[in-house]
Amino acid sequence: FGSKIIGAGSYKTVYDLGNNFILKVSEHPEYTTEIKKEIEIKKCAGSKYLTKILAYDKKGFHWLITEKVKTISYNNLDLFVETIAKLLKGSDFLQKSVWTSVRYSNEEEKVSINELQGEAFIEEFVHYLYESQNERDVKSRWLQGLIDVIKTCGIDPRDLYHRNWGIRPQTNEPVILDY
């Protein structure tokens, strides 16, 4: 095949095609339903919150080509949190307080979401997305749009941890890669 493998999961292998494109290929014919589901969700949601579809196998759903984005890892988790926090400015989410464990102690303290970093912030964000699916006044146009896409297109927000997000290099916008 000749392209570099950049990821693999239970159902798909991901290849870097160059020129900011990736190819997702079903590992086995019986798993093509995963690619079909991904295509249906991406078509429903559009490309504001999810990666863009460029081409796919319309008959057997064995493969899908999408834009390549910068994946979120532990090395750039702070950048991702900072980007999400900017998009949520003024929202009720950032005004919330949560109980969190005190490092090196069995005690807990109440802190503002704004004070959380890295995975702790993302965990609260994912929980908020799950809990807020029926709310209408979240005071962030970006967040309301994301919640609407999650509800309308059947995305389980509990699957939206940092490893399933990316950053679009051209615009620095966060986008969902997988769900």
PDB file of C-alpha atoms in Angstrom:
ATOM      1  CA  PHE A   1       0.000   0.000   0.000  1.00  0.00           C
ATOM      2  CA  GLY A   2       2.934   2.321   0.700  1.00  0.00           C
ATOM      3  CA  SER A   3       1.374   4.842   3.092  1.00  0.00           C
ATOM      4  CA  LYS A   4       2.474   5.195   6.696  1.00  0.00           C
ATOM      5  CA  ILE A   5       0.207   3.719   9.370  1.00  0.00           C
ATOM      6  CA  ILE A   6      -0.533   6.450  11.938  1.00  0.00           C
ATOM      7  CA  GLY A   7      -3.165   4.689  14.001  1.00  0.00           C
ATOM      8  CA  ALA A   8      -5.130   1.519  14.504  1.00  0.00           C
ATOM      9  CA  GLY A   9      -8.099   0.484  16.545  1.00  0.00           C
ATOM     10  CA  SER A  10     -10.345  -2.514  16.925  1.00  0.00           C
ATOM     11  CA  TYR A  11     -12.095  -1.884  13.628  1.00  0.00           C
ATOM     12  CA  LYS A  12      -9.926   0.396  11.492  1.00  0.00           C
ATOM     13  CA  THR A  13      -6.361   1.137  10.443  1.00  0.00           C
ATOM     14  CA  VAL A  14      -5.487   4.772   9.702  1.00  0.00           C
ATOM     15  CA  TYR A  15      -2.942   5.716   7.018  1.00  0.00           C
ATOM     16  CA  ASP A  16      -1.320   9.075   6.311  1.00  0.00           C
ATOM     17  CA  LEU A  17      -1.856   9.834   2.621  1.00  0.00           C
ATOM     18  CA  GLY A  18       0.162  13.061   2.709  1.00  0.00           C
ATOM     19  CA  ASN A  19      -1.199  16.478   1.727  1.00  0.00           C
ATOM     20  CA  ASN A  20      -3.216  16.628   4.997  1.00  0.00           C
ATOM     21  CA  PHE A  21      -5.383  13.596   4.187  1.00  0.00           C
ATOM     22  CA  ILE A  22      -5.855  10.311   6.008  1.00  0.00           C
ATOM     23  CA  LEU A  23      -7.369   7.020   4.935  1.00  0.00           C
ATOM     24  CA  LYS A  24      -9.340   4.861   7.370  1.00  0.00           C
ATOM     25  CA  VAL A  25      -9.671   1.241   6.252  1.00  0.00           C
ATOM     26  CA  SER A  26     -11.908  -1.404   7.800  1.00  0.00           C
ATOM     27  CA  GLU A  27      -9.836  -4.278   9.214  1.00  0.00           C
ATOM     28  CA  HIS A  28     -12.438  -6.894   8.309  1.00  0.00           C
ATOM     29  CA  PRO A  29     -15.453  -6.892   5.994  1.00  0.00           C
ATOM     30  CA  GLU A  30     -17.821  -7.485   8.915  1.00  0.00           C
ATOM     31  CA  TYR A  31     -16.637  -4.237  10.551  1.00  0.00           C
ATOM     32  CA  THR A  32     -17.616  -1.959   7.672  1.00  0.00           C
ATOM     33  CA  THR A  33     -20.641  -0.903   9.744  1.00  0.00           C
ATOM     34  CA  GLU A  34     -18.252   1.206  11.840  1.00  0.00           C
ATOM     35  CA  ILE A  35     -17.122   3.188   8.783  1.00  0.00           C
ATOM     36  CA  LYS A  36     -20.720   3.466   7.553  1.00  0.00           C
ATOM     37  CA  LYS A  37     -21.769   4.814  10.968  1.00  0.00           C
ATOM     38  CA  GLU A  38     -18.886   7.317  10.930  1.00  0.00           C
ATOM     39  CA  ILE A  39     -19.900   8.539   7.467  1.00  0.00           C
ATOM     40  CA  GLU A  40     -23.550   8.927   8.515  1.00  0.00           C
ATOM     41  CA  ILE A  41     -22.604  10.919  11.618  1.00  0.00           C
ATOM     42  CA  LYS A  42     -20.158  13.136   9.689  1.00  0.00           C
ATOM     43  CA  LYS A  43     -22.801  13.809   7.009  1.00  0.00           C
ATOM     44  CA  CYS A  44     -25.354  14.681   9.697  1.00  0.00           C
ATOM     45  CA  ALA A  45     -22.971  16.920  11.660  1.00  0.00           C
ATOM     46  CA  GLY A  46     -21.125  18.698   8.867  1.00  0.00           C
ATOM     47  CA  SER A  47     -17.536  19.815   9.218  1.00  0.00           C
ATOM     48  CA  LYS A  48     -17.660  22.535  11.880  1.00  0.00           C
ATOM     49  CA  TYR A  49     -17.332  20.089  14.780  1.00  0.00           C
ATOM     50  CA  LEU A  50     -16.099  16.939  12.975  1.00  0.00           C
ATOM     51  CA  THR A  51     -13.342  16.265  10.455  1.00  0.00           C
ATOM     52  CA  LYS A  52     -14.299  16.743   6.812  1.00  0.00           C
ATOM     53  CA  ILE A  53     -15.088  13.764   4.567  1.00  0.00           C
ATOM     54  CA  LEU A  54     -13.294  13.921   1.226  1.00  0.00           C
ATOM     55  CA  ALA A  55     -14.236  10.521  -0.239  1.00  0.00           C
ATOM     56  CA  TYR A  56     -15.498   7.112   0.803  1.00  0.00           C
ATOM     57  CA  ASP A  57     -16.428   3.685  -0.527  1.00  0.00           C
ATOM     58  CA  LYS A  58     -20.111   4.169  -1.368  1.00  0.00           C
ATOM     59  CA  LYS A  59     -20.806   0.482  -2.016  1.00  0.00           C
ATOM     60  CA  GLY A  60     -19.099  -1.515   0.700  1.00  0.00           C
ATOM     61  CA  PHE A  61     -17.991   1.167   3.194  1.00  0.00           C
ATOM     62  CA  HIS A  62     -14.506  -0.408   3.406  1.00  0.00           C
ATOM     63  CA  TRP A  63     -12.659   2.930   3.483  1.00  0.00           C
ATOM     64  CA  LEU A  64     -13.018   6.637   4.184  1.00  0.00           C
ATOM     65  CA  ILE A  65     -10.721   9.601   3.397  1.00  0.00           C
ATOM     66  CA  THR A  66     -10.878  12.630   5.711  1.00  0.00           C
ATOM     67  CA  GLU A  67      -8.839  15.710   6.447  1.00  0.00           C
ATOM     68  CA  LYS A  68      -5.823  15.179   8.670  1.00  0.00           C
ATOM     69  CA  VAL A  69      -5.783  17.207  11.873  1.00  0.00           C
ATOM     70  CA  LYS A  70      -3.337  17.495  14.748  1.00  0.00           C
ATOM     71  CA  THR A  71      -4.330  14.835  17.258  1.00  0.00           C
ATOM     72  CA  ILE A  72      -4.508  15.599  20.957  1.00  0.00           C
ATOM     73  CA  SER A  73      -1.926  13.846  23.109  1.00  0.00           C
ATOM     74  CA  TYR A  74      -0.472  14.426  26.550  1.00  0.00           C
ATOM     75  CA  ASN A  75       2.129  16.709  24.889  1.00  0.00           C
ATOM     76  CA  ASN A  76      -0.457  19.228  23.662  1.00  0.00           C
ATOM     77  CA  LEU A  77      -3.306  18.642  26.123  1.00  0.00           C
ATOM     78  CA  ASP A  78      -2.847  22.096  27.678  1.00  0.00           C
ATOM     79  CA  LEU A  79      -3.240  23.762  24.264  1.00  0.00           C
ATOM     80  CA  PHE A  80      -6.452  21.814  23.698  1.00  0.00           C
ATOM     81  CA  VAL A  81      -7.836  22.790  27.133  1.00  0.00           C
ATOM     82  CA  GLU A  82      -6.918  26.435  26.487  1.00  0.00           C
ATOM     83  CA  THR A  83      -8.656  26.338  23.074  1.00  0.00           C
ATOM     84  CA  ILE A  84     -11.833  24.788  24.511  1.00  0.00           C
ATOM     85  CA  ALA A  85     -11.846  27.243  27.450  1.00  0.00           C
ATOM     86  CA  LYS A  86     -11.677  30.209  25.020  1.00  0.00           C
ATOM     87  CA  LEU A  87     -14.641  28.843  23.051  1.00  0.00           C
ATOM     88  CA  LEU A  88     -16.598  28.418  26.284  1.00  0.00           C
ATOM     89  CA  LYS A  89     -15.905  31.911  27.604  1.00  0.00           C
ATOM     90  CA  GLY A  90     -19.021  33.247  29.311  1.00  0.00           C
ATOM     91  CA  SER A  91     -20.664  29.824  29.481  1.00  0.00           C
ATOM     92  CA  ASP A  92     -22.157  28.439  32.638  1.00  0.00           C
ATOM     93  CA  PHE A  93     -19.707  25.518  32.427  1.00  0.00           C
ATOM     94  CA  LEU A  94     -16.713  27.713  33.303  1.00  0.00           C
ATOM     95  CA  GLN A  95     -18.597  29.199  36.248  1.00  0.00           C
ATOM     96  CA  LYS A  96     -19.207  25.815  37.882  1.00  0.00           C
ATOM     97  CA  SER A  97     -17.299  24.463  40.861  1.00  0.00           C
ATOM     98  CA  VAL A  98     -16.469  20.804  41.414  1.00  0.00           C
ATOM     99  CA  TRP A  99     -14.997  18.702  44.171  1.00  0.00           C
ATOM    100  CA  THR A 100     -11.568  17.330  43.325  1.00  0.00           C
ATOM    101  CA  SER A 101      -8.950  15.307  45.154  1.00  0.00           C
ATOM    102  CA  VAL A 102      -6.079  17.143  46.791  1.00  0.00           C
ATOM    103  CA  ARG A 103      -2.790  15.789  45.510  1.00  0.00           C
ATOM    104  CA  TYR A 104      -0.953  13.458  47.919  1.00  0.00           C
ATOM    105  CA  SER A 105      -3.920  13.484  50.312  1.00  0.00           C
ATOM    106  CA  ASN A 106      -7.220  11.723  50.949  1.00  0.00           C
ATOM    107  CA  GLU A 107      -8.972  15.092  51.150  1.00  0.00           C
ATOM    108  CA  GLU A 108     -11.048  16.911  48.568  1.00  0.00           C
ATOM    109  CA  GLU A 109     -11.415  20.597  47.832  1.00  0.00           C
ATOM    110  CA  LYS A 110     -13.940  22.599  45.864  1.00  0.00           C
ATOM    111  CA  VAL A 111     -12.422  24.355  42.848  1.00  0.00           C
ATOM    112  CA  SER A 112     -13.669  26.316  39.887  1.00  0.00           C
ATOM    113  CA  ILE A 113     -13.649  24.543  36.500  1.00  0.00           C
ATOM    114  CA  ASN A 114     -11.359  27.384  35.360  1.00  0.00           C
ATOM    115  CA  GLU A 115      -8.711  26.117  37.785  1.00  0.00           C
ATOM    116  CA  LEU A 116      -8.689  22.557  36.444  1.00  0.00           C
ATOM    117  CA  GLN A 117      -6.011  21.518  33.998  1.00  0.00           C
ATOM    118  CA  GLY A 118      -5.424  18.745  31.503  1.00  0.00           C
ATOM    119  CA  GLU A 119      -7.403  15.570  31.910  1.00  0.00           C
ATOM    120  CA  ALA A 120      -9.377  16.877  34.906  1.00  0.00           C
ATOM    121  CA  PHE A 121     -10.760  19.730  32.753  1.00  0.00           C
ATOM    122  CA  ILE A 122     -11.556  17.362  29.855  1.00  0.00           C
ATOM    123  CA  GLU A 123     -13.280  14.894  32.187  1.00  0.00           C
ATOM    124  CA  GLU A 124     -15.535  17.655  33.533  1.00  0.00           C
ATOM    125  CA  PHE A 125     -16.164  18.944  29.988  1.00  0.00           C
ATOM    126  CA  VAL A 126     -17.239  15.483  28.782  1.00  0.00           C
ATOM    127  CA  HIS A 127     -19.473  15.062  31.835  1.00  0.00           C
ATOM    128  CA  TYR A 128     -20.987  18.495  31.167  1.00  0.00           C
ATOM    129  CA  LEU A 129     -21.694  17.595  27.506  1.00  0.00           C
ATOM    130  CA  TYR A 130     -23.478  14.461  28.645  1.00  0.00           C
ATOM    131  CA  GLU A 131     -25.499  16.238  31.327  1.00  0.00           C
ATOM    132  CA  SER A 132     -26.332  19.299  29.175  1.00  0.00           C
ATOM    133  CA  GLN A 133     -27.970  17.614  26.211  1.00  0.00           C
ATOM    134  CA  ASN A 134     -31.371  19.006  27.212  1.00  0.00           C
ATOM    135  CA  GLU A 135     -30.240  22.496  28.186  1.00  0.00           C
ATOM    136  CA  ARG A 136     -30.931  25.426  25.895  1.00  0.00           C
ATOM    137  CA  ASP A 137     -29.107  28.351  27.501  1.00  0.00           C
ATOM    138  CA  VAL A 138     -25.437  27.470  27.831  1.00  0.00           C
ATOM    139  CA  LYS A 139     -24.259  31.013  26.903  1.00  0.00           C
ATOM    140  CA  SER A 140     -21.733  29.897  24.298  1.00  0.00           C
ATOM    141  CA  ARG A 141     -22.749  29.693  20.637  1.00  0.00           C
ATOM    142  CA  TRP A 142     -19.977  27.159  19.938  1.00  0.00           C
ATOM    143  CA  LEU A 143     -21.010  24.960  22.870  1.00  0.00           C
ATOM    144  CA  GLN A 144     -24.715  25.132  21.970  1.00  0.00           C
ATOM    145  CA  GLY A 145     -23.873  24.113  18.403  1.00  0.00           C
ATOM    146  CA  LEU A 146     -21.784  21.203  19.655  1.00  0.00           C
ATOM    147  CA  ILE A 147     -24.570  20.032  21.998  1.00  0.00           C
ATOM    148  CA  ASP A 148     -27.074  20.265  19.123  1.00  0.00           C
ATOM    149  CA  VAL A 149     -24.811  18.166  16.856  1.00  0.00           C
ATOM    150  CA  ILE A 150     -24.321  15.569  19.609  1.00  0.00           C
ATOM    151  CA  LYS A 151     -28.090  15.243  20.106  1.00  0.00           C
ATOM    152  CA  THR A 152     -29.132  15.385  16.456  1.00  0.00           C
ATOM    153  CA  CYS A 153     -26.461  13.080  15.049  1.00  0.00           C
ATOM    154  CA  GLY A 154     -26.360  10.431  17.772  1.00  0.00           C
ATOM    155  CA  ILE A 155     -22.879  11.029  19.177  1.00  0.00           C
ATOM    156  CA  ASP A 156     -22.324   9.694  22.680  1.00  0.00           C
ATOM    157  CA  PRO A 157     -20.554  12.553  24.490  1.00  0.00           C
ATOM    158  CA  ARG A 158     -18.982  10.060  26.909  1.00  0.00           C
ATOM    159  CA  ASP A 159     -16.713   9.040  23.988  1.00  0.00           C
ATOM    160  CA  LEU A 160     -15.319  12.559  23.539  1.00  0.00           C
ATOM    161  CA  TYR A 161     -12.172  12.396  25.660  1.00  0.00           C
ATOM    162  CA  HIS A 162      -9.025  14.127  24.424  1.00  0.00           C
ATOM    163  CA  ARG A 163      -7.860  11.176  22.286  1.00  0.00           C
ATOM    164  CA  ASN A 164     -10.997  11.567  20.140  1.00  0.00           C
ATOM    165  CA  TRP A 165     -10.390  15.252  19.379  1.00  0.00           C
ATOM    166  CA  GLY A 166      -8.010  17.068  17.099  1.00  0.00           C
ATOM    167  CA  ILE A 167      -7.051  20.615  16.194  1.00  0.00           C
ATOM    168  CA  ARG A 168      -7.491  21.832  12.619  1.00  0.00           C
ATOM    169  CA  PRO A 169      -4.017  23.209  11.768  1.00  0.00           C
ATOM    170  CA  GLN A 170      -5.267  25.989   9.472  1.00  0.00           C
ATOM    171  CA  THR A 171      -7.688  27.500  12.008  1.00  0.00           C
ATOM    172  CA  ASN A 172      -6.745  26.011  15.414  1.00  0.00           C
ATOM    173  CA  GLU A 173     -10.374  24.907  15.833  1.00  0.00           C
ATOM    174  CA  PRO A 174     -11.084  21.766  17.850  1.00  0.00           C
ATOM    175  CA  VAL A 175     -12.810  18.977  15.897  1.00  0.00           C
ATOM    176  CA  ILE A 176     -14.029  15.516  16.810  1.00  0.00           C
ATOM    177  CA  LEU A 177     -12.085  12.686  15.157  1.00  0.00           C
ATOM    178  CA  ASP A 178     -13.819   9.621  16.467  1.00  0.00           C
ATOM    179  CA  TYR A 179     -16.776   8.703  18.635  1.00  0.00           C
TER     180      TYR A 179
END
